[in-house]
Amino acid sequence: WFSRGLVDAEGKLAEIQSVVHDITPLKQIEADLRASEERLKRVSDNADVGLARFDRNFTFQSANPAYARIVGMSEADIVGQPLAAIVGEPTFTEIRPYIERALNGERVSFETKIAYPDERVRYVHVSNSPDVDETGKIMGWVACVSDITPLMEAEHALREREERLHLALSGTGLAFWDWDVAKDEVFCDERLTEILGWSPEELRKQGFWLQIIDPRDRARVEHAFNATLQGEAPLFDLEHRFRHKDGHWVSVQARAKVNQRDEHGAPLRMVGTLLDVSQRKRLNEEGIELLKQIEALIRDTSLKSPAKKVESKALDSLTNDNILGIAFNPMESNLPHPRIYVAHSQLYANGGFCFSGFSPYSGQVSVIEGPDYNTVIPLITGLPVSNHDHGSNCLDFDENGDLL
C-alpha cells in the first residue's frame, strides 16, 4: 500500500492519492518458503546422518544435531569455527583435496579416520556437494557425514578372527571353506587351492566340487553330505578322493557342518575343512610290503642292547620272540624317512596257568630310523606281558603325534 497527499496553493491538503498492490501471492511464497525451511530443519534435526554447511573459508555455517553428536560438541560451539579446529590439522590436510573438488563444482565421497578434540577416534563416510546460490555461484559446500565406526570395528574384528583362524589352520595343514547355500558361492582359502590345484573362481560353485569327486566315492559322499544338509547328521566327516587339476587323485579327510539355518530349518551356511591325507594313505598302502619285510626280519628275536647305531642292518640286532605291532606315526608322514615303531616282547605260555605274581616277561617299543633304517632306539621298556601270549599289540598316536 503506497499513499501521498496533494496540497493546494494555500498549502492545504487537497487530496490523497493511493496505490494498492496485492502482495498476497508474495506473502504466500514467503510463508511456503518458511514452512519449507522449517520442514527441512526438522528433517535435518532428526536425520541420523550429520549435515554441515561451510563457506569458502572452510568455516562452519551450520550443523545439525547428528553432526554435533559425531564430533562430540554442541551445535552452538561448532558454528563459526574453522573446520581444522574441529577435526585437527592433520585430518584437515588429508581431506582438503576432496573439499577443493567440491568447491570446484564436483560431488565427491570418501572415507577417513578422524581423531576429534575429545580424543575419540571415529571412522566416517563423507559426501561433499557444492553449495550454490540462486545465481549459480558456489558459496561453499555441504557435507553429509555418516559415522561408520561400528561397521569398521566389526570388519576389523572379522579380519582378526580370520587371521587367527588362518594361523591356527596353517600349523595343522587344514584347508578352510565357507559355503553360502542361498547364493551357492563357496569361499576357499589358499591352502585349499594348494591341495586341489583348482583356482578359487573354479571352486566357487559347490556343484563343481561334486564333479571332481572320485566316481568310486561319489555315492557315499553325496549320501553323507545330503544327510548333513538336511539335519539328519550333525557333522559331515568322511575320507574320500578329489581329482587334482593336474589329473591325479588327492585323498582328503573332509569335515563340514551347517552352522546357520532359516526359520524352517533349511541350510543357509555351511563351513568345513579339508586335510590332505594322500601321503598318509601312500604310507599305509605302499608300506605294507616294507612292514612285512621288517616283521620277517625281527620275528623270533629279542632286543639285547640299549640304543645304538648299527653298522649293518639295524633289524638284525632285534632279537624277539614275537612281533606284536608295527606302525608309522601319521604326524611324521612329512619326513623324508618316517620312523618305524615296533612293539615286541618275549612271550611264554605257561600251560594255561597263571603266575603267582607278576609275569617275569616284559615287552617294549623300539624305534627304527635313519635313511637306511640303521638306527635302533628302545623307546619304552618293561611293559607287562601275561602268560597267555598277550602283550602291547596296539600302537596308536594322539592328535599331537604322541604314542599312546
Coordinates of C-alpha atoms in Angstrom, one line a residue:
W1 CA 0.0 0.0 0.0
F2 CA 1.5 3.4 -1.1
S3 CA -0.1 6.8 -0.5
R4 CA 0.7 10.5 -1.0
G5 CA -1.1 13.8 -0.2
L6 CA -1.6 16.7 -2.6
V7 CA -1.9 20.3 -1.3
D8 CA -3.5 23.4 -3.0
A9 CA -1.9 26.8 -3.5
E10 CA -2.5 27.7 0.1
G11 CA -0.8 24.6 1.3
K12 CA -3.9 22.8 2.4
L13 CA -4.4 19.1 1.8
A14 CA -6.4 18.9 -1.2
E15 CA -6.5 15.1 -1.9
I16 CA -4.8 11.8 -1.1
Q17 CA -3.7 9.5 -3.8
S18 CA -3.1 5.8 -3.0
V19 CA -1.8 2.8 -4.9
V20 CA -2.6 -0.6 -3.6
H21 CA -0.7 -3.7 -4.8
D22 CA -2.0 -7.1 -3.9
I23 CA 1.1 -9.0 -2.4
T24 CA -0.9 -12.0 -1.3
P25 CA 0.9 -14.3 -3.7
L26 CA 4.3 -13.0 -2.5
K27 CA 3.3 -13.5 1.2
Q28 CA 2.2 -17.0 0.3
I29 CA 5.5 -17.7 -1.3
E30 CA 7.3 -16.4 1.8
A31 CA 5.1 -18.5 4.0
D32 CA 5.7 -21.5 1.9
L33 CA 9.4 -20.8 2.0
R34 CA 9.4 -20.6 5.8
A35 CA 7.4 -23.8 6.0
S36 CA 9.8 -25.5 3.7
E37 CA 12.7 -24.3 5.7
E38 CA 11.1 -25.5 8.9
R39 CA 10.4 -28.9 7.4
L40 CA 14.0 -29.1 6.1
K41 CA 15.2 -28.1 9.6
R42 CA 13.1 -30.8 11.2
V43 CA 14.4 -33.4 8.7
S44 CA 17.9 -32.2 9.3
D45 CA 17.5 -32.2 13.1
N46 CA 16.1 -35.7 13.1
A47 CA 18.4 -37.2 10.5
D48 CA 20.7 -40.0 11.6
V49 CA 23.5 -38.6 9.4
G50 CA 25.5 -35.5 10.1
L51 CA 24.8 -32.4 7.9
A52 CA 27.1 -29.4 8.0
R53 CA 27.4 -26.3 5.7
F54 CA 30.6 -24.4 5.1
D55 CA 31.7 -21.2 3.4
R56 CA 34.6 -20.9 1.0
N57 CA 36.9 -20.1 4.0
F58 CA 36.3 -23.6 5.5
T59 CA 34.2 -22.1 8.3
F60 CA 31.1 -23.8 9.7
Q61 CA 27.9 -22.0 8.8
S62 CA 25.5 -24.6 10.3
A63 CA 25.5 -28.1 11.7
N64 CA 22.7 -30.5 12.6
P65 CA 22.4 -32.4 15.9
A66 CA 23.6 -35.6 14.3
Y67 CA 26.8 -33.9 13.2
A68 CA 27.2 -32.5 16.7
R69 CA 26.9 -36.0 18.2
I70 CA 29.6 -37.3 15.8
V71 CA 32.1 -34.7 16.8
G72 CA 31.1 -34.6 20.4
M73 CA 30.3 -30.9 20.6
S74 CA 27.2 -28.7 20.8
E75 CA 25.8 -27.1 17.6
A76 CA 26.5 -23.6 19.1
D77 CA 30.2 -24.5 19.7
I78 CA 30.6 -25.7 16.2
V79 CA 29.1 -22.9 14.1
G80 CA 31.6 -20.2 13.3
Q81 CA 34.6 -22.5 13.9
P82 CA 37.1 -23.3 11.2
L83 CA 36.9 -27.0 10.1
A84 CA 40.6 -27.6 11.1
A85 CA 39.8 -26.6 14.7
I86 CA 37.2 -29.4 14.9
V87 CA 38.9 -32.3 13.0
G88 CA 42.5 -31.3 13.6
E89 CA 45.1 -30.0 11.2
P90 CA 46.4 -33.5 10.1
T91 CA 42.9 -34.6 9.1
F92 CA 42.1 -31.3 7.5
T93 CA 45.2 -31.5 5.4
E94 CA 44.2 -35.1 4.4
I95 CA 40.7 -34.2 3.4
R96 CA 41.3 -30.8 1.9
P97 CA 41.7 -32.1 -1.7
Y98 CA 38.2 -33.6 -1.5
I99 CA 36.9 -30.2 -0.3
E100 CA 38.6 -28.3 -3.1
R101 CA 36.9 -30.6 -5.6
A102 CA 33.5 -29.8 -4.1
L103 CA 34.3 -26.0 -4.3
N104 CA 35.0 -26.6 -8.0
G105 CA 31.5 -27.9 -8.5
E106 CA 32.1 -31.7 -8.1
R107 CA 30.2 -34.1 -5.9
V108 CA 32.8 -36.3 -4.1
S109 CA 32.7 -39.0 -1.4
F110 CA 35.4 -40.6 0.7
E111 CA 36.1 -42.4 4.0
T112 CA 38.5 -41.3 6.6
K113 CA 39.5 -41.7 10.3
I114 CA 39.2 -38.7 12.5
A115 CA 40.6 -38.1 15.9
Y116 CA 38.4 -35.4 17.5
P117 CA 39.4 -33.0 20.2
D118 CA 37.8 -35.1 22.9
E119 CA 40.3 -37.9 21.9
R120 CA 37.6 -40.1 20.4
V121 CA 38.6 -41.8 17.1
R122 CA 35.8 -42.2 14.6
Y123 CA 35.6 -43.6 11.1
V124 CA 33.3 -41.6 8.9
H125 CA 31.9 -41.7 5.3
V126 CA 31.7 -38.1 3.9
S127 CA 29.8 -36.8 0.8
N128 CA 30.7 -33.3 -0.2
S129 CA 28.4 -31.3 -2.5
P130 CA 28.9 -27.7 -3.7
D131 CA 26.6 -25.1 -2.1
V132 CA 25.2 -22.9 -4.9
D133 CA 23.2 -19.7 -4.6
E134 CA 20.4 -18.6 -6.9
T135 CA 22.8 -17.1 -9.4
G136 CA 24.8 -20.3 -9.7
K137 CA 27.7 -19.0 -7.7
I138 CA 29.4 -21.6 -5.4
M139 CA 29.3 -20.1 -1.9
G140 CA 30.8 -23.1 -0.1
W141 CA 29.9 -26.8 0.3
V142 CA 27.6 -29.1 2.2
A143 CA 28.9 -32.2 3.9
C144 CA 26.9 -35.3 4.7
V145 CA 28.7 -37.3 7.3
S146 CA 27.9 -40.9 8.4
D147 CA 29.6 -42.5 11.4
I148 CA 30.7 -45.9 10.2
T149 CA 32.8 -46.7 13.3
P150 CA 30.7 -49.7 14.4
L151 CA 30.9 -51.2 10.8
M152 CA 34.7 -50.6 10.6
E153 CA 35.2 -52.1 14.1
A154 CA 33.2 -55.2 13.1
E155 CA 35.2 -55.6 9.9
H156 CA 38.4 -55.2 11.9
A157 CA 37.3 -57.8 14.4
L158 CA 36.3 -60.1 11.5
R159 CA 39.7 -59.7 9.9
E160 CA 41.4 -60.5 13.2
R161 CA 39.3 -63.7 13.6
E162 CA 40.1 -64.7 10.1
E163 CA 43.8 -64.1 10.7
R164 CA 43.7 -66.1 13.9
L165 CA 41.8 -68.9 12.1
H166 CA 44.4 -68.8 9.3
L167 CA 47.3 -69.0 11.8
A168 CA 45.6 -71.9 13.6
L169 CA 44.9 -73.8 10.4
S170 CA 48.3 -73.1 8.9
G171 CA 50.0 -75.2 11.6
T172 CA 47.8 -78.2 11.0
G173 CA 47.8 -78.3 7.2
L174 CA 44.0 -77.9 7.2
A175 CA 42.2 -76.0 4.4
F176 CA 39.1 -74.0 5.2
W177 CA 36.0 -73.3 3.0
D178 CA 32.7 -71.4 3.6
W179 CA 29.6 -72.1 1.5
D180 CA 26.7 -69.5 1.2
V181 CA 24.0 -72.0 0.3
A182 CA 21.4 -69.5 -0.8
K183 CA 23.8 -67.8 -3.3
D184 CA 25.7 -71.1 -4.0
E185 CA 29.0 -69.3 -3.5
V186 CA 32.0 -71.0 -1.9
F187 CA 34.9 -69.1 -0.3
C188 CA 38.1 -71.1 -0.2
D189 CA 41.4 -70.2 1.5
E190 CA 44.8 -70.5 -0.2
R191 CA 45.6 -73.9 1.4
L192 CA 42.6 -75.5 -0.3
T193 CA 43.7 -74.3 -3.7
E194 CA 47.2 -75.7 -3.0
I195 CA 45.7 -79.1 -2.1
L196 CA 43.4 -79.4 -5.2
G197 CA 45.1 -77.2 -7.7
W198 CA 41.9 -75.5 -8.8
S199 CA 41.5 -71.7 -8.5
P200 CA 39.1 -70.0 -6.1
E201 CA 37.0 -69.0 -9.1
E202 CA 36.7 -72.6 -10.3
L203 CA 35.8 -73.8 -6.8
R204 CA 33.2 -71.0 -6.2
K205 CA 30.2 -73.2 -7.1
Q206 CA 29.5 -76.2 -4.9
G207 CA 28.3 -78.2 -7.9
F208 CA 31.8 -78.2 -9.3
W209 CA 33.1 -80.0 -6.2
L210 CA 30.8 -82.9 -6.9
Q211 CA 32.2 -83.1 -10.5
I212 CA 35.7 -83.6 -9.2
I213 CA 34.9 -86.3 -6.6
D214 CA 36.2 -89.7 -7.5
P215 CA 33.3 -91.7 -9.0
R216 CA 34.2 -94.5 -6.7
D217 CA 33.4 -92.3 -3.7
R218 CA 30.6 -90.1 -5.1
A219 CA 27.6 -92.1 -3.9
R220 CA 28.7 -92.3 -0.3
V221 CA 29.9 -88.7 -0.3
E222 CA 26.6 -87.4 -1.7
H223 CA 24.6 -89.5 0.8
A224 CA 26.6 -88.3 3.8
F225 CA 26.7 -84.7 2.6
N226 CA 22.9 -84.6 2.0
A227 CA 22.2 -86.1 5.4
T228 CA 24.2 -83.3 7.0
L229 CA 22.4 -80.6 4.9
Q230 CA 19.0 -82.0 5.9
G231 CA 19.9 -82.2 9.5
E232 CA 19.9 -86.0 9.7
A233 CA 23.5 -86.0 10.7
P234 CA 25.2 -83.3 12.8
L235 CA 28.5 -83.5 11.1
F236 CA 29.9 -84.5 7.7
D237 CA 33.1 -86.5 8.3
L238 CA 34.4 -88.6 5.5
E239 CA 37.6 -89.6 3.8
H240 CA 37.4 -89.6 0.0
R241 CA 39.3 -88.6 -3.1
F242 CA 39.2 -85.4 -5.3
R243 CA 40.6 -85.1 -8.8
H244 CA 43.5 -82.6 -8.8
K245 CA 43.6 -80.1 -11.6
D246 CA 46.8 -82.0 -12.9
G247 CA 44.7 -85.2 -13.1
H248 CA 45.9 -87.2 -10.2
W249 CA 43.7 -88.2 -7.2
V250 CA 44.1 -86.5 -3.8
S251 CA 42.9 -88.3 -0.7
V252 CA 41.4 -85.9 1.8
Q253 CA 39.8 -86.0 5.2
A254 CA 36.7 -83.8 4.8
R255 CA 34.7 -82.4 7.7
A256 CA 31.8 -79.9 7.5
K257 CA 28.9 -78.6 9.5
V258 CA 25.8 -76.5 8.8
N259 CA 26.2 -73.5 11.1
Q260 CA 23.2 -71.4 10.0
R261 CA 19.6 -72.4 9.1
D262 CA 16.4 -70.3 8.4
E263 CA 13.2 -70.5 10.5
H264 CA 12.1 -73.5 8.5
G265 CA 15.4 -75.4 9.1
A266 CA 16.7 -75.0 5.6
P267 CA 20.5 -74.6 5.5
L268 CA 21.8 -71.1 4.8
R269 CA 25.5 -71.6 5.5
M270 CA 28.0 -74.5 5.8
V271 CA 31.6 -74.4 6.8
G272 CA 34.2 -77.1 6.6
T273 CA 37.9 -78.2 6.4
L274 CA 40.0 -80.5 4.2
L275 CA 43.1 -82.3 5.2
D276 CA 45.4 -83.8 2.6
V277 CA 46.0 -87.4 3.7
S278 CA 47.5 -88.6 0.4
Q279 CA 50.9 -89.1 2.0
R280 CA 49.4 -91.0 4.9
K281 CA 47.4 -93.1 2.5
R282 CA 50.5 -93.8 0.5
L283 CA 52.4 -94.9 3.6
N284 CA 49.6 -97.1 4.6
E285 CA 49.2 -98.7 1.1
E286 CA 52.8 -98.7 -0.1
G287 CA 54.3 -99.5 3.2
I288 CA 52.7 -102.9 3.7
E289 CA 55.5 -104.7 1.9
L290 CA 58.1 -102.9 4.0
L291 CA 56.3 -103.7 7.2
K292 CA 56.1 -107.4 6.2
Q293 CA 59.8 -107.4 5.5
I294 CA 60.5 -105.8 8.9
E295 CA 58.3 -108.3 10.6
A296 CA 60.0 -111.2 8.9
L297 CA 63.5 -109.9 9.9
I298 CA 62.7 -109.1 13.6
R299 CA 60.4 -112.0 14.3
D300 CA 61.7 -114.5 16.9
T301 CA 64.3 -112.1 18.1
S302 CA 64.8 -110.1 21.3
L303 CA 66.5 -106.7 21.7
K304 CA 69.6 -107.2 23.8
S305 CA 71.4 -103.8 23.8
P306 CA 70.5 -100.2 24.6
A307 CA 70.1 -97.6 21.9
K308 CA 72.9 -97.8 19.4
K309 CA 73.9 -97.1 15.8
V310 CA 74.2 -100.5 14.0
E311 CA 76.9 -100.8 11.3
S312 CA 74.9 -103.1 9.0
K313 CA 71.2 -103.8 9.3
A314 CA 69.6 -102.5 12.5
L315 CA 66.9 -105.0 12.1
D316 CA 69.5 -107.8 12.6
S317 CA 70.1 -106.6 16.1
L318 CA 66.5 -107.0 17.1
T319 CA 66.1 -110.5 18.7
N320 CA 62.5 -111.1 19.5
D321 CA 60.3 -114.0 20.3
N322 CA 57.3 -112.2 18.9
I323 CA 56.3 -109.1 17.0
L324 CA 53.2 -107.5 18.4
G325 CA 52.7 -104.4 16.4
I326 CA 54.3 -102.3 13.7
A327 CA 53.2 -98.7 12.8
F328 CA 54.1 -95.3 11.3
N329 CA 53.3 -92.1 13.2
P330 CA 50.9 -90.2 10.9
M331 CA 52.2 -86.9 12.2
E332 CA 55.6 -87.8 10.8
S333 CA 54.4 -88.5 7.3
N334 CA 56.1 -85.3 6.0
L335 CA 59.5 -86.6 7.0
P336 CA 61.7 -87.9 4.1
H337 CA 62.3 -91.1 6.2
P338 CA 59.4 -91.7 8.6
R339 CA 60.4 -93.6 11.7
I340 CA 59.1 -97.2 12.3
Y341 CA 57.6 -98.0 15.7
V342 CA 57.8 -101.7 16.7
A343 CA 56.1 -103.3 19.7
H344 CA 57.8 -106.6 20.5
S345 CA 58.3 -108.9 23.5
Q346 CA 59.4 -112.3 24.7
L347 CA 56.3 -114.3 25.3
Y348 CA 55.8 -117.5 27.2
A349 CA 52.7 -119.7 27.5
N350 CA 52.6 -121.2 31.0
G351 CA 50.4 -124.1 30.1
G352 CA 47.3 -122.1 30.8
F353 CA 48.2 -121.5 34.4
C354 CA 48.7 -118.0 35.9
F355 CA 51.8 -116.8 37.6
S356 CA 51.6 -116.4 41.4
G357 CA 52.9 -112.9 41.0
F358 CA 53.8 -110.5 38.2
S359 CA 54.9 -112.1 34.9
P360 CA 58.7 -112.4 34.6
Y361 CA 58.5 -111.4 31.0
S362 CA 58.3 -107.9 29.6
G363 CA 57.9 -106.2 26.3
Q364 CA 59.0 -102.9 24.8
V365 CA 58.5 -100.4 22.0
S366 CA 61.5 -99.7 19.8
V367 CA 62.0 -97.0 17.1
I368 CA 63.9 -97.8 13.8
E369 CA 65.0 -94.6 12.0
G370 CA 67.6 -93.2 9.6
P371 CA 67.9 -93.0 5.8
D372 CA 68.6 -96.8 5.6
Y373 CA 66.8 -97.6 8.9
N374 CA 70.1 -98.4 10.5
T375 CA 69.4 -96.8 13.9
V376 CA 67.5 -98.7 16.7
I377 CA 66.3 -96.9 19.8
P378 CA 64.4 -98.5 22.6
L379 CA 61.5 -96.1 23.3
I380 CA 59.6 -97.8 26.1
T381 CA 60.8 -100.8 28.1
G382 CA 59.4 -103.0 30.9
L383 CA 55.9 -103.3 29.5
P384 CA 54.0 -106.1 31.3
V385 CA 53.3 -109.3 29.4
S386 CA 51.0 -112.1 30.6
N387 CA 51.5 -115.8 30.2
H388 CA 48.8 -116.1 27.6
D389 CA 50.7 -114.6 24.7
H390 CA 49.2 -111.2 25.4
G391 CA 51.3 -108.0 25.1
S392 CA 51.5 -104.5 23.8
N393 CA 49.8 -105.3 20.5
C394 CA 48.4 -101.9 19.8
L395 CA 50.3 -98.9 18.6
D396 CA 48.3 -95.7 18.4
F397 CA 49.0 -92.0 18.3
D398 CA 47.0 -89.0 19.5
E399 CA 46.4 -85.8 17.6
N400 CA 49.8 -84.4 18.6
G401 CA 51.6 -87.5 17.4
D402 CA 52.3 -88.8 20.9
L403 CA 52.4 -92.5 21.3
L404 CA 49.5 -93.9 23.4

